[in-house]
Amino acid sequence: MSLIEQYPISVYNSLTKQKEVFKPLVEDRVGMYVCGPTVYSDVHLGNVRTFLSFDIVFRYLKFLGYKVRYVRNITDVGHLVGDADEGEDKIAKKARLEEIEPMEVVQKYTNGFHDVMQLFNIQAPSIEPTATGHLIEQIEFIKKIIENGFAYEKDGSVYFNVRKYNEAHQYGELSGRNVDDMLSNTRTLAGQDQKADPLDFALWKKAEAGHLMHWPSPWSEGFPGWHLECSAMSTKYLGQSFDIHGGGMDLKFPHHEAEIAQNKGCHHAGGANYWIHANMLTVNGRKMAKSEGNGFTPEELVTGNHKLLERGYSPMTVRFFMLQSHYASTLDFSNEALQAAEKGFRRLMASVQLIDKLPAAGTGKVSQEKSEELKGFIDQAMQDLSDDFNTAKAIASLFEISSKVNTYYQNPSELAEIDAEAFDFATTKFKAIINDVLGLVSETENAAQNNVLEGAMEVLINLRKEAKFSKDYALSDKIRDDLKTVGIQLKDEKGGETSFTID
Ligand code: AMP
Ligand code: ZN
């Protein structure tokens, strides 16, 4: 039986608002589209969380054996400051302020985004299309929507006719909003009187004099609306119907709602069958955002150079911290939580390294029960991951293996009872889930040196334990104090374990 059959995925579908068994359109293949960043500023840790959530989906699907085409776009035009149809283009504004070309802004922050993705070991998508690279596709898309009667032109701009669309389809099916309620809640904004209805949104905007980014079109020299690129590019690379569409929870409305409407308005199919929304990273309960002043960059995170940070944290610590919660729950940032994650991450990785130092398994009287128990933790971790990509639960299952490995190391007679094949299976899969699915890797540049250090520390920690056991407190204190003078701090944990940190 293949892993795909053995571990069927169930996923919470934001469109149907229920957990469903995941069934791709084409057997063993998955098409996935995720909204990428608007490249006008440095990405903050909140953005990282969303892209990490979909990195796990991408990695796990591949781990099971799916062939995945993962499309994640770069928004390099059309996203206006007001998020709706008002204000300056975010990129053009930055270009004006920095006195550079808009495309220099785009290049600078696209490079920065890629660096950050690499820092957190987030894999590159299969295709990373840009909005400006797909203007022809967007213009063709608009033409079809107009032809179908769901959009109108006014003074060189083109708007999507929400009311008309709602007569044939259901605007609000994703966000659960009711068009009539929305109509009574929206005011006509000053300067937006071109729209027949305040709910209508721009597909094409005529560029005002002085607007930096514009292209020719049948309607005017102008630029596309923000929502359009995702409809045009997902259709181009994944087809009118595809499997998964993802993005942050804050994109559900209006961005994703508009995307579905554009798709159906153009070619009747709504795009993705499964919509997945990743939840927000918050700080003291508030969404992390540039505008809130609580959005630190990865650089600030590593150096600790931000008022909210007590000290710096490594990228893998942060990755582990984020994976300890389910993608659909909000996650609140705190120094305490990160410090706890740092310990957890080190503990997990230390047991990965310990595996290679263990003696052979199965050399004694093998216990089938204990061997099955060990394999069962892997089975559990896989079931957790297939249960709506629950990394939090999977990590808990992996810690069961981690503690078994520690036990085997302390007490090799326990390992003698484990069937060699079961041991190989469990430890190989244990490492693979950690490295390939969770994307957690050892952070020391020189892994071999790190092994030696970990080994030497274990010798010293055990020596100190023995000294304490035989009540030779002078020796146990000397070990602790001498280590301190070379910058290594020992800490006795509650469970009797001793950990160390390097200053
Ligand atoms: P943007 O560049 O603003 O379009 O954002 C890129 C992605 O980051 C989108 O999918 C947003 O939903 C997501 N995002 C923005 N802020 C946060 C946050 N505080 N936590 C999680 N994801 C976020
Ligand atoms: Zn999008």
Coordinates of C-alpha atoms and ligand atoms in Angstrom, one line a residue:
M1 CA 0.0 0.0 0.0
S2 CA 1.4 3.4 -0.9
L3 CA 1.7 6.2 1.7
I4 CA -1.0 8.1 -0.1
E5 CA -3.4 5.2 0.5
Q6 CA -2.1 4.5 3.9
Y7 CA -2.4 8.0 5.3
P8 CA -5.4 9.7 3.6
I9 CA -5.4 13.4 4.3
S10 CA -8.3 15.2 5.8
V11 CA -8.3 19.0 5.4
Y12 CA -10.4 21.8 6.8
N13 CA -11.9 23.4 3.7
S14 CA -12.7 27.1 4.3
L15 CA -15.1 27.0 1.4
T16 CA -17.4 24.3 2.7
K17 CA -16.5 25.1 6.3
Q18 CA -15.9 21.4 7.2
K19 CA -13.1 18.9 7.4
E20 CA -13.1 16.8 4.2
V21 CA -11.1 13.8 2.9
F22 CA -8.7 15.3 0.4
K23 CA -9.1 13.9 -3.1
P24 CA -7.1 15.6 -5.9
L25 CA -8.6 16.0 -9.4
V26 CA -5.9 13.8 -10.9
E27 CA -4.8 10.8 -9.0
D28 CA -1.5 11.2 -7.2
R29 CA -1.0 14.8 -8.5
V30 CA -1.8 18.0 -6.7
G31 CA -2.0 21.6 -8.0
M32 CA -1.6 24.2 -5.3
Y33 CA -1.7 28.0 -5.5
V34 CA -0.7 30.3 -2.6
C35 CA -0.9 34.1 -2.6
G36 CA 2.6 35.4 -2.3
P37 CA 4.0 38.6 -0.9
T38 CA 3.5 42.2 -2.1
V39 CA 7.1 43.1 -2.6
Y40 CA 7.2 46.7 -1.3
S41 CA 8.8 46.2 2.1
D42 CA 10.7 43.6 4.2
V43 CA 8.8 40.6 5.2
H44 CA 8.0 40.2 8.9
L45 CA 7.7 37.1 11.0
G46 CA 3.9 37.1 10.5
N47 CA 4.3 36.7 6.8
V48 CA 6.9 33.9 7.5
R49 CA 4.3 32.0 9.5
T50 CA 1.8 31.9 6.5
F51 CA 4.5 30.7 4.0
L52 CA 5.8 28.2 6.5
S53 CA 2.2 26.7 6.9
F54 CA 2.1 26.1 3.2
D55 CA 5.7 24.8 3.1
I56 CA 4.5 22.0 5.4
V57 CA 1.5 21.2 3.1
F58 CA 3.9 21.2 0.1
R59 CA 6.5 19.0 1.9
Y60 CA 4.0 16.6 3.3
L61 CA 2.2 16.0 0.0
K62 CA 5.6 15.3 -1.6
F63 CA 6.6 13.0 1.3
L64 CA 3.4 11.0 0.8
G65 CA 4.3 10.6 -2.9
Y66 CA 2.2 13.2 -4.6
K67 CA 3.6 15.0 -7.6
V68 CA 2.9 18.6 -6.7
R69 CA 2.9 21.7 -8.8
Y70 CA 3.1 24.6 -6.3
V71 CA 2.5 28.1 -7.7
R72 CA 3.2 31.1 -5.4
N73 CA 3.0 34.5 -7.0
I74 CA 4.8 37.7 -6.4
T75 CA 2.5 40.8 -6.3
D76 CA 4.5 43.5 -8.1
V77 CA 1.7 45.8 -9.2
G78 CA -1.9 46.6 -8.4
H79 CA -1.9 46.3 -4.5
L80 CA -3.1 49.7 -3.4
V81 CA -2.3 51.3 -0.1
G82 CA -6.0 51.2 1.0
D83 CA -6.1 47.4 0.2
A84 CA -9.4 48.2 -1.7
D85 CA -9.4 50.4 -4.8
E86 CA -8.2 53.6 -3.3
G87 CA -4.8 55.1 -2.6
E88 CA -1.5 54.9 -4.3
D89 CA 0.1 51.6 -5.5
K90 CA 2.2 50.3 -2.5
I91 CA 5.2 49.7 -4.8
A92 CA 4.9 53.0 -6.7
K93 CA 4.7 54.8 -3.3
K94 CA 7.9 53.2 -2.1
A95 CA 9.6 54.0 -5.4
R96 CA 8.6 57.7 -5.1
L97 CA 9.8 57.9 -1.5
E98 CA 13.1 56.2 -2.2
E99 CA 13.5 57.9 -5.6
I100 CA 14.1 54.7 -7.5
E101 CA 12.3 52.8 -10.2
P102 CA 9.3 50.7 -9.1
M103 CA 11.1 47.7 -10.6
E104 CA 14.1 48.4 -8.3
V105 CA 11.7 48.2 -5.4
V106 CA 10.3 45.0 -6.7
Q107 CA 13.7 43.4 -7.2
K108 CA 15.1 44.5 -3.9
Y109 CA 12.2 43.1 -1.8
T110 CA 11.8 40.0 -4.0
N111 CA 15.5 39.2 -3.3
G112 CA 14.9 40.0 0.4
F113 CA 11.9 37.7 0.5
H114 CA 13.9 34.8 -1.1
D115 CA 16.7 35.3 1.5
V116 CA 14.2 35.0 4.3
M117 CA 12.5 31.9 2.8
Q118 CA 15.9 30.3 2.6
L119 CA 16.8 31.4 6.2
F120 CA 13.8 29.5 7.5
N121 CA 14.3 26.6 5.2
I122 CA 11.0 27.2 3.3
Q123 CA 11.2 25.5 -0.1
A124 CA 10.9 27.4 -3.3
P125 CA 7.6 26.8 -5.2
S126 CA 7.5 25.1 -8.6
I127 CA 6.5 28.3 -10.3
E128 CA 6.8 31.9 -9.0
P129 CA 4.9 34.1 -11.5
T130 CA 4.7 37.9 -11.2
A131 CA 1.7 40.0 -11.9
T132 CA 3.6 42.3 -14.3
G133 CA 4.7 39.3 -16.2
H134 CA 1.1 38.3 -16.8
L135 CA -0.6 41.5 -18.1
I136 CA -1.7 39.9 -21.3
E137 CA -3.4 37.0 -19.4
Q138 CA -5.1 39.5 -17.1
I139 CA -6.4 41.7 -19.9
E140 CA -7.8 38.6 -21.7
F141 CA -9.4 37.6 -18.4
I142 CA -11.1 40.9 -18.1
K143 CA -12.4 40.7 -21.7
K144 CA -14.1 37.4 -21.0
I145 CA -15.7 38.8 -17.8
I146 CA -17.1 41.8 -19.7
E147 CA -18.3 39.4 -22.5
N148 CA -20.2 37.4 -19.9
G149 CA -21.8 40.5 -18.6
F150 CA -20.2 40.6 -15.1
A151 CA -18.1 43.7 -15.6
Y152 CA -18.5 47.2 -17.0
E153 CA -16.2 50.0 -18.2
K154 CA -16.4 53.5 -16.8
D155 CA -14.0 56.3 -17.9
G156 CA -11.2 53.9 -18.8
S157 CA -11.5 51.7 -15.7
V158 CA -13.2 48.3 -15.5
Y159 CA -15.2 47.2 -12.5
F160 CA -16.6 43.8 -11.5
N161 CA -20.4 44.0 -11.1
V162 CA -21.0 42.3 -7.8
R163 CA -24.8 42.7 -7.8
K164 CA -25.1 41.2 -11.3
Y165 CA -22.8 38.4 -10.4
N166 CA -24.8 37.6 -7.3
E167 CA -27.9 37.1 -9.3
A168 CA -26.3 34.1 -11.1
H169 CA -23.8 33.0 -8.4
Q170 CA -23.3 33.6 -4.7
Y171 CA -20.9 36.4 -3.9
G172 CA -19.8 35.8 -0.3
E173 CA -19.7 32.0 -0.5
L174 CA -16.2 31.8 1.0
S175 CA -16.3 34.5 3.6
G176 CA -19.9 33.7 4.5
R177 CA -20.9 37.4 4.0
N178 CA -24.3 38.3 2.8
V179 CA -24.4 40.7 -0.1
D180 CA -27.4 42.6 1.1
D181 CA -25.8 43.1 4.5
M182 CA -22.6 44.2 2.8
L183 CA -24.5 46.7 0.6
S184 CA -26.1 48.3 3.6
N185 CA -22.8 48.5 5.4
T186 CA -20.7 50.1 2.6
R187 CA -20.6 53.8 1.9
T188 CA -19.6 55.2 -1.4
L189 CA -16.1 56.5 -0.8
A190 CA -15.1 59.9 -2.0
G191 CA -13.5 59.6 -5.5
Q192 CA -15.0 56.2 -6.1
D193 CA -18.2 57.4 -7.8
Q194 CA -17.1 55.6 -11.0
K195 CA -18.4 52.4 -9.5
A196 CA -22.1 51.6 -10.0
D197 CA -22.1 50.1 -6.6
P198 CA -19.6 50.5 -3.6
L199 CA -19.2 46.7 -3.5
D200 CA -17.9 46.5 -7.0
F201 CA -14.1 46.1 -7.3
A202 CA -11.6 47.2 -9.9
L203 CA -10.4 44.8 -12.6
W204 CA -8.5 47.5 -14.5
K205 CA -7.8 51.1 -13.3
K206 CA -6.9 54.0 -15.6
A207 CA -3.7 55.5 -14.5
E208 CA -4.0 59.1 -13.3
A209 CA -1.4 61.6 -14.4
G210 CA 1.9 60.9 -12.6
H211 CA 1.0 57.3 -11.8
L212 CA 4.3 55.4 -12.2
M213 CA 3.2 52.0 -13.3
H214 CA 1.0 51.7 -16.3
W215 CA 0.4 49.6 -19.4
P216 CA -1.7 49.8 -22.5
S217 CA -5.1 48.0 -22.6
P218 CA -8.3 48.2 -24.7
W219 CA -9.8 50.5 -22.0
S220 CA -7.0 52.9 -21.1
E221 CA -3.3 53.2 -20.2
G222 CA -3.5 51.8 -16.7
F223 CA -2.9 48.8 -14.4
P224 CA -4.7 45.7 -13.2
G225 CA -6.7 45.4 -10.0
W226 CA -5.0 43.5 -7.1
H227 CA -7.3 40.4 -7.1
L228 CA -7.1 39.8 -10.8
E229 CA -3.5 38.4 -11.0
C230 CA -4.3 35.4 -8.8
S231 CA -7.2 34.4 -11.0
A232 CA -5.3 34.8 -14.2
M233 CA -2.1 33.1 -13.0
S234 CA -3.8 30.2 -11.2
T235 CA -5.9 29.5 -14.3
K236 CA -2.8 29.7 -16.5
Y237 CA -0.6 27.3 -14.6
L238 CA -3.1 25.0 -12.8
G239 CA -6.3 25.2 -14.9
Q240 CA -9.8 26.5 -14.4
S241 CA -10.3 23.9 -11.6
F242 CA -7.5 22.8 -9.4
D243 CA -6.9 21.3 -5.9
I244 CA -5.7 23.7 -3.2
H245 CA -5.7 27.4 -2.8
G246 CA -4.0 28.9 0.2
G247 CA -3.2 32.2 1.9
G248 CA -3.4 34.0 5.2
M249 CA -6.8 34.3 6.9
D250 CA -6.8 38.0 6.3
L251 CA -7.0 37.4 2.6
K252 CA -10.3 35.6 2.7
F253 CA -12.2 38.8 2.1
P254 CA -12.1 40.6 -0.2
H255 CA -9.1 39.1 -2.0
H256 CA -10.1 35.4 -2.2
E257 CA -13.9 36.1 -2.4
A258 CA -13.1 38.4 -5.4
E259 CA -10.9 35.7 -6.9
I260 CA -13.7 33.1 -6.9
A261 CA -16.1 35.7 -8.4
Q262 CA -13.6 36.6 -11.2
N263 CA -13.1 32.9 -12.0
K264 CA -16.8 32.1 -12.2
G265 CA -17.4 35.4 -14.0
C266 CA -14.9 34.4 -16.6
H267 CA -15.2 30.7 -17.1
H268 CA -17.8 29.4 -14.6
A269 CA -15.4 27.2 -12.5
G270 CA -14.5 28.7 -9.1
G271 CA -10.8 27.6 -9.1
A272 CA -9.7 25.6 -6.1
N273 CA -11.7 22.7 -4.6
Y274 CA -10.0 23.1 -1.2
W275 CA -9.4 26.5 0.3
I276 CA -6.9 26.5 3.2
H277 CA -6.4 29.6 5.4
A278 CA -3.5 30.0 7.7
N279 CA -4.0 31.8 10.9
M280 CA -2.2 34.9 12.1
L281 CA 0.9 35.4 14.2
T282 CA 0.0 37.8 17.0
V283 CA 1.9 39.8 19.6
N284 CA 0.0 40.4 22.8
G285 CA -3.1 39.3 21.0
R286 CA -2.7 41.8 18.1
K287 CA -2.0 40.7 14.6
M288 CA 1.7 41.2 13.7
A289 CA 1.8 43.9 11.1
K290 CA 4.3 46.5 9.8
S291 CA 1.8 49.3 10.6
E292 CA 1.4 48.2 14.2
G293 CA 5.1 48.5 14.9
N294 CA 5.1 45.0 16.2
G295 CA 6.4 43.3 13.1
F296 CA 10.0 42.5 13.5
T297 CA 12.1 41.3 10.6
P298 CA 14.1 38.1 10.6
E299 CA 17.3 40.1 11.0
E300 CA 16.0 41.8 14.1
L301 CA 14.9 38.4 15.3
V302 CA 18.3 36.8 15.0
T303 CA 20.2 39.8 16.5
G304 CA 17.6 40.5 19.2
N305 CA 17.6 44.1 18.1
H306 CA 13.9 45.0 18.7
K307 CA 12.1 46.4 21.7
L308 CA 9.9 43.3 21.9
L309 CA 12.9 40.9 22.0
E310 CA 14.8 40.0 25.1
R311 CA 17.5 38.4 23.0
G312 CA 18.1 36.9 19.6
Y313 CA 16.7 33.5 18.5
S314 CA 17.8 31.2 15.7
P315 CA 15.7 30.6 12.6
M316 CA 15.3 26.9 13.4
T317 CA 14.1 27.8 16.9
V318 CA 11.4 30.0 15.4
R319 CA 10.5 27.4 12.8
F320 CA 10.1 24.9 15.6
F321 CA 8.1 27.4 17.7
M322 CA 5.7 27.9 14.8
L323 CA 5.2 24.2 14.1
Q324 CA 4.3 23.6 17.7
S325 CA 0.9 25.1 17.0
H326 CA -1.6 24.1 14.3
Y327 CA -1.7 26.4 11.3
A328 CA -5.4 27.2 11.8
S329 CA -4.9 28.5 15.4
T330 CA -3.6 31.9 16.1
L331 CA -0.1 31.9 17.6
D332 CA 1.0 34.5 20.0
F333 CA 4.6 35.5 20.1
S334 CA 6.4 35.7 23.4
N335 CA 10.0 35.5 24.6
E336 CA 9.1 32.8 27.1
A337 CA 7.4 30.7 24.4
L338 CA 10.5 31.1 22.1
Q339 CA 12.8 30.1 24.9
A340 CA 10.8 27.0 25.6
A341 CA 10.8 26.2 21.9
E342 CA 14.6 26.6 21.8
K343 CA 15.0 23.9 24.5
G344 CA 12.5 21.6 22.8
F345 CA 14.2 22.0 19.5
R346 CA 17.6 21.2 21.0
R347 CA 16.2 18.2 22.8
L348 CA 14.7 16.8 19.6
M349 CA 17.8 17.4 17.5
A350 CA 20.1 16.0 20.3
S351 CA 18.1 12.7 20.1
V352 CA 18.5 12.6 16.3
Q353 CA 22.3 12.8 16.8
L354 CA 22.2 10.2 19.5
I355 CA 20.7 7.6 17.2
D356 CA 24.0 7.1 15.4
K357 CA 25.8 6.6 18.7
L358 CA 23.6 3.8 19.9
P359 CA 24.8 0.2 19.9
A360 CA 23.0 -2.4 17.7
A361 CA 19.3 -3.1 18.4
G362 CA 17.8 -6.6 18.9
T363 CA 20.8 -8.3 20.5
G364 CA 18.8 -9.7 23.4
K365 CA 15.4 -11.3 23.8
V366 CA 13.3 -9.3 21.4
S367 CA 9.9 -8.0 22.7
Q368 CA 7.4 -7.7 19.8
E369 CA 5.2 -5.5 22.0
K370 CA 7.9 -3.0 22.6
S371 CA 9.1 -3.0 19.0
E372 CA 5.5 -2.4 17.8
E373 CA 5.1 0.4 20.4
L374 CA 8.1 2.1 18.9
K375 CA 6.8 1.8 15.3
G376 CA 3.4 3.0 16.5
F377 CA 4.8 6.4 17.3
I378 CA 5.8 6.9 13.7
D379 CA 2.3 5.7 12.6
Q380 CA 0.8 8.2 15.0
A381 CA 3.0 11.1 13.7
M382 CA 1.9 10.3 10.1
Q383 CA -1.8 10.2 11.2
D384 CA -1.3 13.5 12.9
L385 CA 0.2 15.1 9.8
S386 CA -2.6 13.6 7.6
D387 CA -5.1 15.1 10.1
D388 CA -5.2 18.6 8.6
F389 CA -1.4 18.9 8.7
N390 CA -1.3 18.9 12.5
T391 CA 2.4 19.5 13.1
A392 CA 1.7 20.3 16.8
K393 CA 0.4 16.7 17.4
A394 CA 3.1 15.2 15.2
I395 CA 5.9 16.8 17.2
A396 CA 4.4 15.4 20.4
S397 CA 4.5 11.9 18.8
L398 CA 8.1 12.5 17.7
F399 CA 9.0 13.3 21.3
E400 CA 7.9 9.9 22.3
I401 CA 10.6 8.5 20.0
S402 CA 13.0 11.0 21.2
S403 CA 12.6 9.9 24.8
K404 CA 12.9 6.2 23.8
V405 CA 16.2 7.0 22.1
N406 CA 17.4 8.7 25.3
T407 CA 16.3 5.6 27.3
Y408 CA 18.2 3.3 24.9
Y409 CA 21.3 5.4 25.3
Q410 CA 21.1 5.4 29.1
N411 CA 20.1 1.8 29.3
P412 CA 21.2 -0.3 26.3
S413 CA 19.5 -3.4 27.6
E414 CA 16.2 -1.8 26.6
L415 CA 17.5 -1.5 23.0
A416 CA 18.5 -5.1 23.0
E417 CA 14.8 -5.9 23.3
I418 CA 13.8 -3.9 20.2
D419 CA 13.7 -5.8 16.9
A420 CA 16.5 -4.4 14.6
E421 CA 14.1 -3.9 11.7
A422 CA 11.6 -2.1 13.8
F423 CA 14.4 0.1 15.2
D424 CA 15.7 0.9 11.7
F425 CA 12.2 1.7 10.4
A426 CA 11.3 4.0 13.3
T427 CA 14.6 5.9 13.4
T428 CA 14.9 6.3 9.7
K429 CA 11.3 7.6 9.5
F430 CA 11.9 9.8 12.6
K431 CA 14.8 11.6 10.9
A432 CA 12.9 11.9 7.6
I433 CA 9.8 13.4 9.2
I434 CA 12.0 15.9 11.1
N435 CA 14.2 16.8 8.1
D436 CA 12.0 16.4 5.1
V437 CA 8.5 17.2 6.4
L438 CA 9.0 19.6 9.2
G439 CA 12.1 21.0 7.5
L440 CA 14.1 21.1 10.8
V441 CA 17.8 20.9 10.4
S442 CA 20.8 21.1 12.7
E443 CA 22.0 24.7 12.9
T444 CA 25.7 24.2 13.6
E445 CA 27.8 24.9 10.6
N446 CA 30.1 22.1 11.5
A447 CA 27.9 19.2 12.4
A448 CA 30.8 16.9 13.1
Q449 CA 32.2 19.4 15.6
N450 CA 28.8 19.7 17.2
N451 CA 28.7 15.9 17.6
V452 CA 32.0 15.9 19.4
L453 CA 30.8 18.7 21.7
E454 CA 27.5 17.0 22.5
G455 CA 29.4 13.8 23.2
A456 CA 31.9 15.5 25.4
M457 CA 29.1 17.2 27.3
E458 CA 27.3 14.0 27.9
V459 CA 30.5 12.5 29.4
L460 CA 30.8 15.4 31.7
I461 CA 27.1 15.5 32.7
N462 CA 27.2 11.8 33.4
L463 CA 30.4 12.2 35.5
R464 CA 28.7 14.9 37.5
K465 CA 25.7 12.7 38.0
E466 CA 27.8 9.9 39.3
A467 CA 29.7 12.3 41.6
K468 CA 26.4 13.5 43.0
F469 CA 25.2 9.9 43.4
S470 CA 28.2 9.0 45.5
K471 CA 27.8 12.3 47.4
D472 CA 31.1 13.7 46.1
Y473 CA 29.6 17.2 45.9
A474 CA 33.0 18.9 45.7
L475 CA 33.6 17.1 42.4
S476 CA 30.1 17.7 41.0
D477 CA 30.3 21.5 41.9
K478 CA 33.8 21.7 40.4
I479 CA 32.5 20.2 37.1
R480 CA 29.7 22.8 37.0
D481 CA 31.9 25.7 38.0
D482 CA 34.8 24.9 35.6
L483 CA 32.4 24.5 32.7
K484 CA 31.0 28.0 33.6
T485 CA 34.4 29.5 33.3
V486 CA 34.6 28.3 29.7
G487 CA 31.1 29.7 28.9
I488 CA 29.0 26.6 29.3
Q489 CA 26.1 26.7 31.7
L490 CA 24.5 23.5 33.1
K491 CA 20.9 23.5 34.1
D492 CA 19.3 20.7 36.1
E493 CA 15.8 20.2 34.8
K494 CA 12.8 19.0 36.8
G495 CA 12.7 15.5 35.4
G496 CA 16.3 14.8 36.5
E497 CA 17.8 15.6 33.1
T498 CA 20.6 18.1 32.8
S499 CA 20.8 20.5 29.8
F500 CA 23.5 22.9 28.8
T501 CA 23.7 26.3 27.1
I502 CA 26.6 28.0 25.6
D503 CA 27.0 31.8 26.4
Ligands
AMP1 P1 1.2 40.7 2.1 O1 2.6 40.9 1.5 O2 0.8 41.8 3.0 O3 0.2 40.5 1.0 O4 1.2 39.4 3.0 C1 1.8 38.2 2.6 C2 1.1 37.0 3.3 O5 1.4 37.1 4.7 C3 -0.4 37.0 3.2 O6 -0.8 35.6 2.9 C4 -0.9 37.4 4.6 O7 -2.1 36.8 4.9 C5 0.2 36.9 5.5 N1 0.3 37.7 6.7 C6 0.3 39.0 7.0 N2 0.4 39.3 8.3 C7 0.4 38.1 8.9 C8 0.5 37.7 10.3 N3 0.5 38.6 11.3 N4 0.5 36.4 10.6 C9 0.4 35.5 9.6 N5 0.3 35.8 8.3 C10 0.3 37.1 8.0
ZN2 ZN -3.9 36.2 -4.3

